Short mmCIF file of C-alpha atoms and ligand atoms in Angstrom, two decimals:
data_model
loop_
_atom_site.label_atom_id
_atom_site.label_comp_id
_atom_site.label_asym_id
_atom_site.label_seq_id
_atom_site.Cartn_x
_atom_site.Cartn_y
_atom_site.Cartn_z
CA MET A 167 -1.75 -53.18 24.16
CA GLY A 168 -0.74 -56.22 22.14
CA GLY A 169 2.77 -57.57 22.09
CA ASP A 170 3.36 -56.22 18.56
CA HIS A 171 3.24 -52.68 19.88
CA ASN A 172 5.44 -53.23 22.92
CA PHE A 173 8.12 -50.66 21.94
CA SER A 174 10.49 -49.26 24.53
CA ARG A 175 12.18 -45.85 24.19
CA ARG A 176 15.50 -47.68 24.18
CA SER A 177 14.50 -49.96 21.32
CA VAL A 178 13.22 -47.06 19.22
CA ILE A 179 16.41 -45.03 19.71
CA GLY A 180 18.49 -48.12 19.00
CA ALA A 181 16.60 -48.73 15.78
CA GLY A 182 17.07 -45.11 14.78
CA MET A 183 20.82 -45.25 15.31
CA ALA A 184 21.00 -48.44 13.27
CA SER A 185 19.08 -46.73 10.49
CA VAL A 186 21.52 -43.82 10.53
CA ALA A 187 24.37 -46.25 10.18
CA VAL A 188 22.70 -48.08 7.32
CA THR A 189 21.61 -45.07 5.33
CA GLY A 190 24.64 -42.92 5.96
CA ILE A 191 22.43 -39.97 6.81
CA GLY A 192 24.03 -38.47 9.88
CA LEU A 193 22.44 -36.49 12.65
CA PRO A 194 23.01 -32.75 12.19
CA ASP A 195 26.22 -31.43 13.65
CA GLU A 196 26.32 -28.11 15.50
CA ALA A 197 26.97 -26.07 12.32
CA ASP A 198 23.95 -27.65 10.63
CA ALA A 199 21.85 -27.13 13.71
CA GLN A 200 22.75 -23.43 13.73
CA ALA A 201 21.80 -23.12 10.09
CA LEU A 202 18.46 -24.71 10.83
CA ARG A 203 17.64 -22.30 13.64
CA PRO A 204 15.45 -19.36 12.62
CA ALA A 205 17.62 -16.35 11.83
CA ALA A 206 17.48 -13.50 14.29
CA THR A 207 15.19 -10.76 13.04
CA VAL A 208 17.14 -8.07 11.21
CA THR A 209 15.81 -4.57 11.53
CA MET A 210 16.66 -1.25 9.96
CA THR A 211 16.03 2.28 11.05
CA VAL A 212 13.93 4.45 8.78
CA SER A 213 13.08 8.09 9.36
CA LEU A 214 10.03 9.56 7.68
CA THR A 215 8.07 12.75 8.01
CA VAL A 216 4.52 11.49 8.15
CA ASN A 217 1.76 14.05 7.99
CA GLY A 218 4.22 16.72 9.11
CA ARG A 219 5.56 14.73 12.07
CA PRO A 220 9.06 13.26 12.13
CA ARG A 221 8.77 9.52 12.79
CA THR A 222 11.57 7.01 13.26
CA LEU A 223 10.85 3.31 12.96
CA GLU A 224 12.97 0.25 13.67
CA ILE A 225 11.51 -2.24 11.23
CA ASP A 226 12.08 -5.39 9.25
CA PRO A 227 13.52 -4.11 5.93
CA ARG A 228 10.84 -6.10 4.11
CA THR A 229 8.07 -3.94 5.59
CA SER A 230 6.03 -2.17 2.96
CA LEU A 231 5.31 1.51 3.36
CA LEU A 232 1.64 0.59 3.72
CA ASP A 233 2.34 -1.77 6.62
CA ALA A 234 4.66 0.78 8.21
CA LEU A 235 1.83 3.30 8.14
CA ARG A 236 -0.96 0.96 9.19
CA GLU A 237 0.75 -1.47 11.56
CA HIS A 238 3.55 0.60 13.05
CA LEU A 239 2.12 4.11 13.01
CA LYS A 240 -1.54 3.08 13.36
CA LEU A 241 -2.58 5.28 10.44
CA THR A 242 -5.26 2.96 9.12
CA GLY A 243 -6.88 5.42 6.71
CA SER A 244 -4.81 4.00 3.85
CA LYS A 245 -6.41 0.69 2.94
CA LYS A 246 -5.01 -2.66 1.94
CA GLY A 247 -7.12 -3.92 -0.93
CA CYS A 248 -4.98 -6.27 -3.03
CA ASP A 249 -1.48 -5.73 -1.57
CA HIS A 250 -0.23 -6.23 -5.14
CA GLY A 251 -0.41 -2.81 -6.77
CA GLN A 252 -3.64 -3.49 -8.58
CA CYS A 253 -6.36 -1.55 -6.80
CA GLY A 254 -4.97 1.78 -5.59
CA ALA A 255 -6.67 1.57 -2.17
CA CYS A 256 -3.29 2.14 -0.52
CA THR A 257 -2.42 5.34 -2.43
CA VAL A 258 -0.54 7.96 -0.42
CA LEU A 259 1.47 11.02 -1.38
CA VAL A 260 5.25 10.76 -1.07
CA GLU A 261 7.16 13.95 -1.73
CA GLY A 262 3.99 15.20 -3.38
CA ARG A 263 3.67 12.27 -5.77
CA ARG A 264 1.03 9.57 -5.48
CA ILE A 265 2.26 6.03 -5.07
CA ASN A 266 0.85 2.63 -4.20
CA SER A 267 2.27 2.23 -0.72
CA CYS A 268 1.85 -1.57 -0.82
CA LEU A 269 4.39 -1.77 -3.62
CA SER A 270 7.11 0.22 -1.93
CA LEU A 271 9.36 -0.74 0.96
CA ALA A 272 9.36 1.74 3.80
CA VAL A 273 13.17 1.76 3.92
CA MET A 274 13.21 3.08 0.36
CA HIS A 275 11.64 6.28 1.66
CA ASP A 276 14.10 7.19 4.36
CA GLY A 277 13.97 10.97 4.69
CA ASP A 278 10.82 11.34 2.60
CA ALA A 279 7.67 13.28 3.46
CA VAL A 280 4.53 11.17 3.38
CA ILE A 281 0.98 12.48 3.40
CA THR A 282 -1.91 10.16 4.12
CA ILE A 283 -5.64 10.71 4.01
CA GLU A 284 -5.58 11.56 7.73
CA GLU A 285 -3.65 14.75 6.97
CA LEU A 286 -5.51 15.95 3.89
CA GLY A 287 -8.44 17.18 5.92
CA ARG A 288 -10.50 16.64 9.03
CA PRO A 289 -14.17 16.85 9.93
CA GLY A 290 -15.02 20.52 9.78
CA ALA A 291 -11.94 21.32 7.71
CA LEU A 292 -12.13 18.98 4.74
CA HIS A 293 -9.76 19.18 1.81
CA PRO A 294 -11.70 20.52 -1.21
CA MET A 295 -11.42 17.09 -2.82
CA GLN A 296 -12.93 15.42 0.25
CA ALA A 297 -15.75 17.96 0.32
CA ALA A 298 -16.42 17.37 -3.37
CA PHE A 299 -16.55 13.60 -2.84
CA VAL A 300 -19.18 14.13 -0.15
CA LYS A 301 -21.14 16.59 -2.28
CA HIS A 302 -21.16 14.32 -5.32
CA ASP A 303 -21.83 11.09 -3.41
CA ALA A 304 -18.59 9.72 -4.81
CA PHE A 305 -18.46 6.62 -2.61
CA GLN A 306 -20.63 3.79 -1.38
CA CYS A 307 -18.80 1.36 0.93
CA GLY A 308 -15.91 3.83 1.17
CA TYR A 309 -13.12 1.26 1.12
CA CYS A 310 -11.45 2.66 -1.97
CA THR A 311 -12.17 6.28 -1.04
CA PRO A 312 -8.97 7.26 0.85
CA GLY A 313 -6.92 5.99 -2.07
CA GLN A 314 -9.20 7.66 -4.60
CA ILE A 315 -8.92 11.01 -2.83
CA CYS A 316 -5.14 10.85 -2.37
CA SER A 317 -4.79 9.82 -5.99
CA ALA A 318 -7.09 12.62 -7.17
CA VAL A 319 -5.09 15.20 -5.22
CA GLY A 320 -1.83 13.83 -6.61
CA MET A 321 -3.28 13.79 -10.09
CA LEU A 322 -4.13 17.48 -9.99
CA GLY A 323 -0.51 18.16 -9.07
CA GLU A 324 0.65 16.14 -12.06
CA ILE A 325 -1.50 18.09 -14.43
CA GLU A 326 -0.43 21.41 -12.99
CA ALA A 327 3.17 20.30 -13.39
CA GLY A 328 2.51 19.28 -17.00
CA VAL A 329 3.31 15.61 -16.46
CA PRO A 330 2.10 13.83 -19.59
CA SER A 331 -0.21 10.81 -19.55
CA HIS A 332 -1.22 8.29 -22.18
CA VAL A 333 -4.17 10.43 -23.22
CA ALA A 334 -2.42 13.78 -23.38
CA THR A 335 1.19 13.34 -24.29
CA ASP A 336 1.81 17.04 -24.61
CA LEU A 337 -0.09 19.11 -22.12
CA SER A 338 1.64 22.27 -23.24
CA ALA A 339 -0.28 21.93 -26.49
CA LYS A 340 -3.50 21.26 -24.63
CA PRO A 341 -3.68 23.35 -21.47
CA GLY A 342 -6.05 22.24 -18.79
CA PHE A 343 -7.49 18.79 -18.78
CA THR A 344 -10.61 16.95 -19.64
CA VAL A 345 -12.77 14.32 -18.02
CA ASP A 346 -11.26 11.69 -20.27
CA GLU A 347 -7.82 12.79 -19.16
CA MET A 348 -8.86 12.45 -15.52
CA ARG A 349 -10.37 9.03 -16.12
CA GLU A 350 -7.16 7.85 -17.70
CA ARG A 351 -5.05 9.19 -14.89
CA MET A 352 -7.29 7.59 -12.26
CA SER A 353 -7.37 4.19 -13.98
CA GLY A 354 -5.15 2.67 -11.29
CA ASN A 355 -7.78 3.29 -8.62
CA LEU A 356 -10.50 0.68 -8.72
CA CYS A 357 -13.92 1.00 -7.11
CA ARG A 358 -15.84 -2.22 -6.66
CA CYS A 359 -18.97 -0.22 -5.91
CA GLY A 360 -18.75 1.46 -9.29
CA ALA A 361 -18.85 5.06 -8.11
CA TYR A 362 -16.70 6.16 -11.03
CA SER A 363 -19.03 8.73 -12.57
CA ASN A 364 -19.54 10.44 -9.20
CA ILE A 365 -15.80 10.40 -8.54
CA VAL A 366 -15.15 12.11 -11.86
CA GLU A 367 -17.85 14.68 -11.12
CA ALA A 368 -16.16 15.49 -7.82
CA MET A 369 -12.78 15.78 -9.44
CA ALA A 370 -14.14 17.91 -12.25
CA GLU A 371 -15.56 20.34 -9.74
CA VAL A 372 -12.27 20.71 -7.88
CA SER A 373 -10.12 20.87 -10.97
CA GLY A 374 -12.34 23.22 -12.90
CA ALA A 375 -12.37 20.76 -15.75
CA GLU A 376 -15.05 21.17 -18.31
CA ALA A 377 -18.38 19.50 -17.70
CA ALA A 378 -18.62 15.73 -17.60
CA GLY A 379 -18.70 14.28 -21.08
CA THR A 380 -15.96 16.52 -22.46
CA GLN A 381 -13.86 14.48 -24.80
CA ALA A 382 -10.10 14.61 -25.01
FE1 LIG B 67 -1.95 -1.37 -2.89
FE2 LIG B 67 -4.10 -2.59 -3.88
S1 LIG B 67 -3.47 -2.42 -1.81
S2 LIG B 67 -2.66 -1.34 -4.93
FE1 LIG B 68 -16.87 0.83 -2.39
FE2 LIG B 68 -15.30 2.25 -4.00
S1 LIG B 68 -16.90 3.00 -2.74
S2 LIG B 68 -15.10 0.19 -3.46
#
C-alpha cells in the first residue's frame, strides 16, 4: 500500500467527527435511532369459514384474501395472475358472491364464509360446472380455470337472483339469460389461451341458456 492510503481507524473516525462539527449534521440520538429501527410486525386476528371449516389466522393486516388462502391456508387452487384485479384468476366465492380475492384484504372478511375451487367439487364428484368444463374442453393450460369456474358458478347465482348487468339491466323483463349476457358477466375473467368459446359452451350447458350464438 502506498503512503496516500495509509488511513488508521482513529484518523477516519476523527475526520468524521470533524465533518459532523463542520456540517452541523449530528449523529442520531436514541429517539431517532428508534424511529429508524424496523417497526415490529403488527398482526390481526381474522376468523373465516373456509370451505366449511372455521379457520382463525393471525396475519399482517395488509394480507390479501388471496395470500391468506394460498400462503397461510395452503389452498393454492386460487391462482395469482396479475395481483391487480385485472385477470380474475383469483376469483373465489365470499358469502355466495364472486370476488377477486387479490383485491380484498383478508381482515375485511372476518366472519365471512369463503368457498374456493377446492370445495366446489372433487375427482369423482365434480361440480356440474367443472364437469361441463371438462366435457367442453374449456381450458388449455388451466391457469385461469379455477377462477373461471368460481366466477361461472357465482354468475349463475347472480342471474337467478336477478342481479342486473350492463347487457340486461332488467332481468325481470327478460327472464333467463343468453350467451351474450354470460359473456358480458364473465368479462372480468381473462384466458390467455383463448378458450372463451368453449367456456361459454360449458356455461350454457349448465345454465340451460339457449344455444351458443343467441343474441341478447
Ligand atoms: Fe386477482 Fe388477477 S390475480 S384479478
Ligand atoms: Fe390457459 Fe385460460 S386455459 S389461460
